[in-house]
Short mmCIF file of C-alpha atoms and ligand atoms in Angstrom, two decimals:
data_model
loop_
_atom_site.label_atom_id
_atom_site.label_comp_id
_atom_site.label_asym_id
_atom_site.label_seq_id
_atom_site.Cartn_x
_atom_site.Cartn_y
_atom_site.Cartn_z
CA MET G 319 -79.71 17.66 20.49
CA LYS G 320 -77.05 15.16 21.64
CA SER G 321 -73.84 16.49 22.99
CA PRO G 322 -70.80 15.47 20.68
CA VAL G 323 -68.81 15.51 23.84
CA CYS G 324 -69.27 13.80 27.04
CA ILE G 325 -66.62 13.68 29.47
CA GLU G 326 -66.82 12.03 32.77
CA THR G 327 -64.72 12.11 36.03
CA PRO G 328 -65.55 10.45 39.59
CA ARG G 329 -67.92 13.23 40.43
CA LEU G 330 -68.68 15.17 37.24
CA ARG G 331 -70.08 15.15 33.80
CA LEU G 332 -69.02 17.64 31.24
CA PHE G 333 -70.80 18.03 27.94
CA ILE G 334 -71.91 20.76 25.50
CA ALA G 335 -75.32 21.57 26.79
CA PRO G 336 -78.70 21.03 24.53
CA VAL G 337 -80.67 24.06 24.01
CA GLU G 338 -83.26 22.36 26.48
CA LEU G 339 -80.76 23.19 29.21
CA ALA G 340 -81.23 27.07 28.66
CA GLY G 341 -83.19 27.18 31.80
CA ARG G 342 -80.62 25.63 33.89
CA TYR G 343 -77.85 27.63 32.56
CA LEU G 344 -79.60 31.07 33.34
CA ALA G 345 -80.54 29.89 36.90
CA TYR G 346 -76.71 28.73 37.27
CA PHE G 347 -75.87 32.61 36.20
CA GLU G 348 -78.59 34.06 38.28
CA ARG G 349 -77.95 31.97 41.37
CA ASN G 350 -74.12 32.96 41.16
CA ARG G 351 -74.62 36.58 40.02
CA ASP G 352 -72.75 38.13 43.12
CA HIS G 353 -70.24 35.48 43.21
CA LEU G 354 -69.09 35.87 39.66
CA ALA G 355 -69.53 39.73 39.58
CA ARG G 356 -66.11 40.33 40.61
CA TRP G 357 -64.33 37.96 38.27
CA ASP G 358 -66.35 37.97 34.92
CA PRO G 359 -66.51 40.41 32.23
CA PRO G 360 -69.77 42.75 31.66
CA ARG G 361 -72.79 40.62 30.98
CA PRO G 362 -74.03 41.18 27.23
CA GLU G 363 -77.69 42.53 26.92
CA GLY G 364 -80.24 40.04 27.54
CA PHE G 365 -77.84 37.72 29.43
CA TYR G 366 -80.48 37.09 32.25
CA THR G 367 -83.01 35.77 30.06
CA GLU G 368 -83.96 32.03 28.59
CA ALA G 369 -83.94 33.38 25.01
CA PHE G 370 -80.19 34.60 25.33
CA TRP G 371 -79.14 31.02 26.73
CA ARG G 372 -81.09 29.17 23.93
CA GLU G 373 -79.55 31.14 21.29
CA ARG G 374 -76.02 30.93 23.11
CA LEU G 375 -76.40 26.95 23.49
CA LEU G 376 -77.18 26.68 19.87
CA ARG G 377 -74.07 28.69 18.84
CA ASP G 378 -71.99 26.47 21.42
CA HIS G 379 -72.80 23.31 19.11
CA GLU G 380 -72.08 25.50 16.11
CA ASP G 381 -68.60 26.85 17.39
CA PHE G 382 -67.62 23.13 18.32
CA ALA G 383 -68.72 21.85 14.97
CA ALA G 384 -66.74 24.60 13.31
CA ASP G 385 -63.74 23.96 15.32
CA ARG G 386 -63.98 27.52 17.15
CA ALA G 387 -64.66 26.82 20.73
CA LEU G 388 -65.62 24.12 23.02
CA ARG G 389 -67.91 25.28 25.98
CA LEU G 390 -68.75 22.71 28.42
CA ALA G 391 -71.30 22.68 31.13
CA LEU G 392 -70.45 20.84 34.33
CA GLN G 393 -73.32 18.56 36.19
CA TRP G 394 -73.22 16.19 38.99
CA ARG G 395 -72.39 12.84 37.54
CA GLY G 396 -75.43 10.68 37.45
CA ALA G 397 -77.94 13.52 37.42
CA PRO G 398 -78.33 14.35 33.80
CA GLY G 399 -81.16 16.89 33.39
CA GLY G 400 -80.43 18.42 36.85
CA GLU G 401 -78.63 21.63 37.72
CA VAL G 402 -75.65 23.27 35.71
CA ILE G 403 -73.14 23.65 38.54
CA GLY G 404 -70.22 25.30 36.59
CA VAL G 405 -68.74 25.86 33.07
CA CYS G 406 -65.34 25.29 31.54
CA ASN G 407 -64.77 26.89 28.26
CA PHE G 408 -62.09 26.63 25.79
CA THR G 409 -62.43 29.37 23.19
CA GLN G 410 -60.40 31.38 20.48
CA PHE G 411 -59.30 28.12 18.87
CA VAL G 412 -56.22 28.63 16.69
CA ARG G 413 -54.74 25.64 14.69
CA GLY G 414 -51.82 25.75 12.28
CA ALA G 415 -48.44 25.91 14.03
CA PHE G 416 -50.11 27.43 17.06
CA GLN G 417 -52.61 24.78 18.07
CA ALA G 418 -53.75 26.92 21.13
CA ALA G 419 -57.04 27.64 23.07
CA THR G 420 -58.09 30.02 25.99
CA LEU G 421 -59.59 28.54 28.81
CA GLY G 422 -62.19 30.19 31.35
CA TYR G 423 -64.22 28.69 34.27
CA SER G 424 -66.57 29.12 36.94
CA LEU G 425 -68.22 27.14 39.68
CA ASP G 426 -71.33 27.10 41.67
CA GLN G 427 -70.60 29.08 44.95
CA ARG G 428 -72.05 26.15 46.73
CA ALA G 429 -69.66 23.66 45.32
CA VAL G 430 -66.34 25.74 45.83
CA GLY G 431 -63.62 24.38 47.91
CA SER G 432 -63.66 20.57 47.28
CA GLY G 433 -61.37 20.13 44.29
CA LEU G 434 -64.31 19.87 41.64
CA MET G 435 -62.69 22.63 39.13
CA PHE G 436 -59.37 20.59 39.48
CA GLU G 437 -61.16 17.45 38.55
CA ALA G 438 -63.13 19.11 35.78
CA ILE G 439 -60.18 21.04 33.86
CA GLU G 440 -57.94 18.19 34.20
CA ALA G 441 -60.09 15.83 32.38
CA ALA G 442 -61.21 18.69 29.71
CA ILE G 443 -57.53 19.41 29.26
CA ALA G 444 -56.89 15.68 28.61
CA TYR G 445 -59.57 15.88 26.07
CA MET G 446 -58.28 18.86 24.45
CA PHE G 447 -54.62 17.48 24.09
CA ASP G 448 -55.47 14.00 23.36
CA THR G 449 -58.70 14.00 21.23
CA LEU G 450 -58.47 17.50 19.78
CA GLY G 451 -54.90 17.63 19.42
CA PHE G 452 -54.21 21.01 20.72
CA HIS G 453 -50.70 21.81 22.18
CA ARG G 454 -51.20 24.85 24.31
CA VAL G 455 -54.16 25.89 26.74
CA MET G 456 -53.76 29.53 27.86
CA ALA G 457 -55.64 30.84 31.04
CA ASN G 458 -55.30 34.20 32.60
CA TYR G 459 -56.54 35.53 36.03
CA LEU G 460 -56.77 38.71 38.00
CA PRO G 461 -53.53 38.92 40.47
CA HIS G 462 -56.10 39.11 43.56
CA ASN G 463 -57.92 35.92 42.37
CA GLU G 464 -55.65 33.88 44.64
CA ARG G 465 -58.03 30.60 44.43
CA SER G 466 -57.93 30.60 40.51
CA GLY G 467 -54.16 31.01 40.72
CA ARG G 468 -53.64 28.27 42.87
CA LEU G 469 -55.79 26.03 40.90
CA LEU G 470 -53.90 26.67 37.85
CA ARG G 471 -50.59 26.12 39.42
CA ARG G 472 -51.96 22.87 40.73
CA LEU G 473 -52.91 21.86 37.15
CA GLY G 474 -49.43 22.65 35.96
CA PHE G 475 -49.93 25.89 34.32
CA ALA G 476 -46.79 28.05 34.16
CA VAL G 477 -46.85 31.97 34.48
CA GLU G 478 -45.73 33.47 31.22
CA GLY G 479 -46.22 37.04 31.75
CA TYR G 480 -48.01 39.94 33.41
CA ALA G 481 -50.67 42.15 31.32
CA ARG G 482 -51.42 45.66 32.24
CA ASP G 483 -55.16 46.56 31.70
CA TYR G 484 -55.59 43.48 30.04
CA LEU G 485 -59.69 42.85 30.61
CA PHE G 486 -62.49 44.93 31.40
CA ILE G 487 -63.78 43.47 34.59
CA ASP G 488 -65.99 44.51 37.33
CA GLY G 489 -66.16 48.08 36.33
CA ALA G 490 -62.54 48.79 35.28
CA TRP G 491 -59.52 47.75 32.95
CA ARG G 492 -57.64 45.19 35.04
CA ASP G 493 -53.97 43.79 35.10
CA HIS G 494 -54.01 39.88 34.57
CA VAL G 495 -51.38 37.06 35.10
CA LEU G 496 -50.91 35.29 32.11
CA THR G 497 -50.46 31.40 32.19
CA ALA G 498 -50.38 28.37 29.96
CA LEU G 499 -50.20 24.72 29.98
CA THR G 500 -48.41 22.85 26.87
CA ASN G 501 -49.31 19.32 25.93
CA PRO G 502 -46.78 16.98 27.70
CA ARG G 503 -46.90 14.57 24.52
CA PRO G 504 -46.40 17.05 21.87
CA ALA G 505 -47.47 15.93 18.32
CA PRO G 506 -47.21 17.75 14.98
CA PRO G 507 -50.27 20.10 13.96
CA GLY G 508 -53.10 18.39 12.17
CA GLY G 509 -53.29 15.66 14.42
CA SER G 510 -56.40 13.93 15.94
CA ARG G 511 -59.46 16.38 15.57
CA THR G 512 -62.66 14.22 15.34
CA THR G 513 -66.12 15.84 16.04
CA GLY G 514 -69.75 14.56 15.44
CA ALA G 515 -69.52 11.61 17.56
CA ALA G 516 -69.90 11.07 21.31
CA HIS G 517 -66.34 10.67 22.77
CA PRO G 518 -66.87 9.33 26.45
CA VAL G 519 -63.28 9.99 28.51
CA ARG G 520 -64.13 7.89 31.67
CA GLY G 521 -61.96 7.81 34.72
CA ALA G 522 -59.42 10.39 33.46
CA GLY G 523 -56.46 9.90 35.95
CA PRO G 524 -54.16 12.44 37.18
CA ARG G 525 -51.81 14.20 34.59
CA HIS G 526 -49.98 16.72 36.34
CA GLY G 527 -48.28 16.81 39.70
C1 LIG P 1257 -61.88 29.58 40.78
C2 LIG P 1257 -62.92 28.41 41.22
C3 LIG P 1257 -63.47 27.99 40.02
C4 LIG P 1257 -62.20 27.42 42.15
O1 LIG P 1257 -63.03 26.27 42.28
P1 LIG P 1257 -62.78 24.98 43.22
O2 LIG P 1257 -63.64 23.89 42.78
O3 LIG P 1257 -62.90 25.44 44.53
O4 LIG P 1257 -61.10 24.92 42.78
P2 LIG P 1257 -60.35 23.66 42.89
O5 LIG P 1257 -60.66 22.33 42.27
O6 LIG P 1257 -58.89 24.10 42.76
O7 LIG P 1257 -60.57 23.31 44.68
C5 LIG P 1257 -59.50 23.45 45.57
C6 LIG P 1257 -60.05 23.89 46.85
O8 LIG P 1257 -60.45 22.74 47.28
C7 LIG P 1257 -60.18 21.98 48.29
N1 LIG P 1257 -60.08 20.59 48.49
C8 LIG P 1257 -61.13 20.11 49.38
N2 LIG P 1257 -61.15 18.85 48.80
C9 LIG P 1257 -60.42 18.63 47.81
C10 LIG P 1257 -59.98 17.48 47.08
N3 LIG P 1257 -60.43 16.04 47.16
N4 LIG P 1257 -59.02 17.78 45.80
C11 LIG P 1257 -58.77 18.89 45.79
N5 LIG P 1257 -58.89 19.96 46.38
C12 LIG P 1257 -59.68 19.65 47.59
C13 LIG P 1257 -58.70 22.55 48.20
O9 LIG P 1257 -58.11 22.53 49.89
C14 LIG P 1257 -58.70 23.96 47.60
O10 LIG P 1257 -59.04 24.92 48.51
P3 LIG P 1257 -58.41 26.37 48.06
O11 LIG P 1257 -58.68 26.87 46.96
O12 LIG P 1257 -58.76 27.28 49.27
O13 LIG P 1257 -57.02 26.27 48.51
C15 LIG P 1257 -64.04 29.12 42.02
O14 LIG P 1257 -63.51 29.79 43.13
C16 LIG P 1257 -64.99 30.12 41.19
O15 LIG P 1257 -65.67 29.92 40.66
N6 LIG P 1257 -64.36 31.29 41.41
C17 LIG P 1257 -65.29 32.49 40.68
C18 LIG P 1257 -65.09 32.50 39.24
C19 LIG P 1257 -63.58 32.46 38.93
O16 LIG P 1257 -62.82 32.87 39.73
N7 LIG P 1257 -63.18 32.16 37.77
C20 LIG P 1257 -61.97 32.12 37.33
C21 LIG P 1257 -61.53 33.35 36.59
S1 LIG P 1257 -59.81 33.29 35.94
#
């Protein structure tokens, strides 16, 4: 199953993972269980099984084809078939006059702190804006997730609000800071949506700040 999206940055490759990578996805989440527990929603049943990930990856391809979501796996560039070292997911696509999606992400604990997620998101957002024609990407974080807040600020996201009891995370309903980034080159809705073919984006340069 070939990925319809392949984005390359200086250090990373971002793509919709084939079903064959289910084991690598599972290994990523098992390896980072403690690292992600404070930040991620409760895991659905079967989350730590390969069967769950086979089904999830199949759905990722269907969701992209149906213009519902773009869920990207991160790997070291030049190591196809290797470890999954992070995820960058754009979900809840809304088209029409809104042209918006919600961003979520996480990185392998061993890779945190060297600017990798900035590199990944910057390139992925260029794809969302320039190739898929979105106008707005929204991302929300726990107020005490300072690293995530710093990352979003550096990417150019603006704080738009503060939502009480917004998501159920780590055993309780938690407040979130609401942020968004709008396309610096706005276009009318119904622009450049194209799927079904590989769209390599190489050497995406800095876009914000
Ligand atoms: C949030 C998370 C994705 C950040 O990953 P990351 O790759 O470290 O983030 P960045 O790309 O912003 O890297 C920036 C860090 O690398 C450092 N860095 C080192 N070399 C760098 C370089 N060449 N370029 C940029 N930053 C560099 C920066 O100083 C910065 O450190 P700081 O965060 O202590 O200020 C990661 O911590 C994570 O997975 N957390 C758990 C899950 C989570 O919080 N998800 C988000 C929920 S809202």
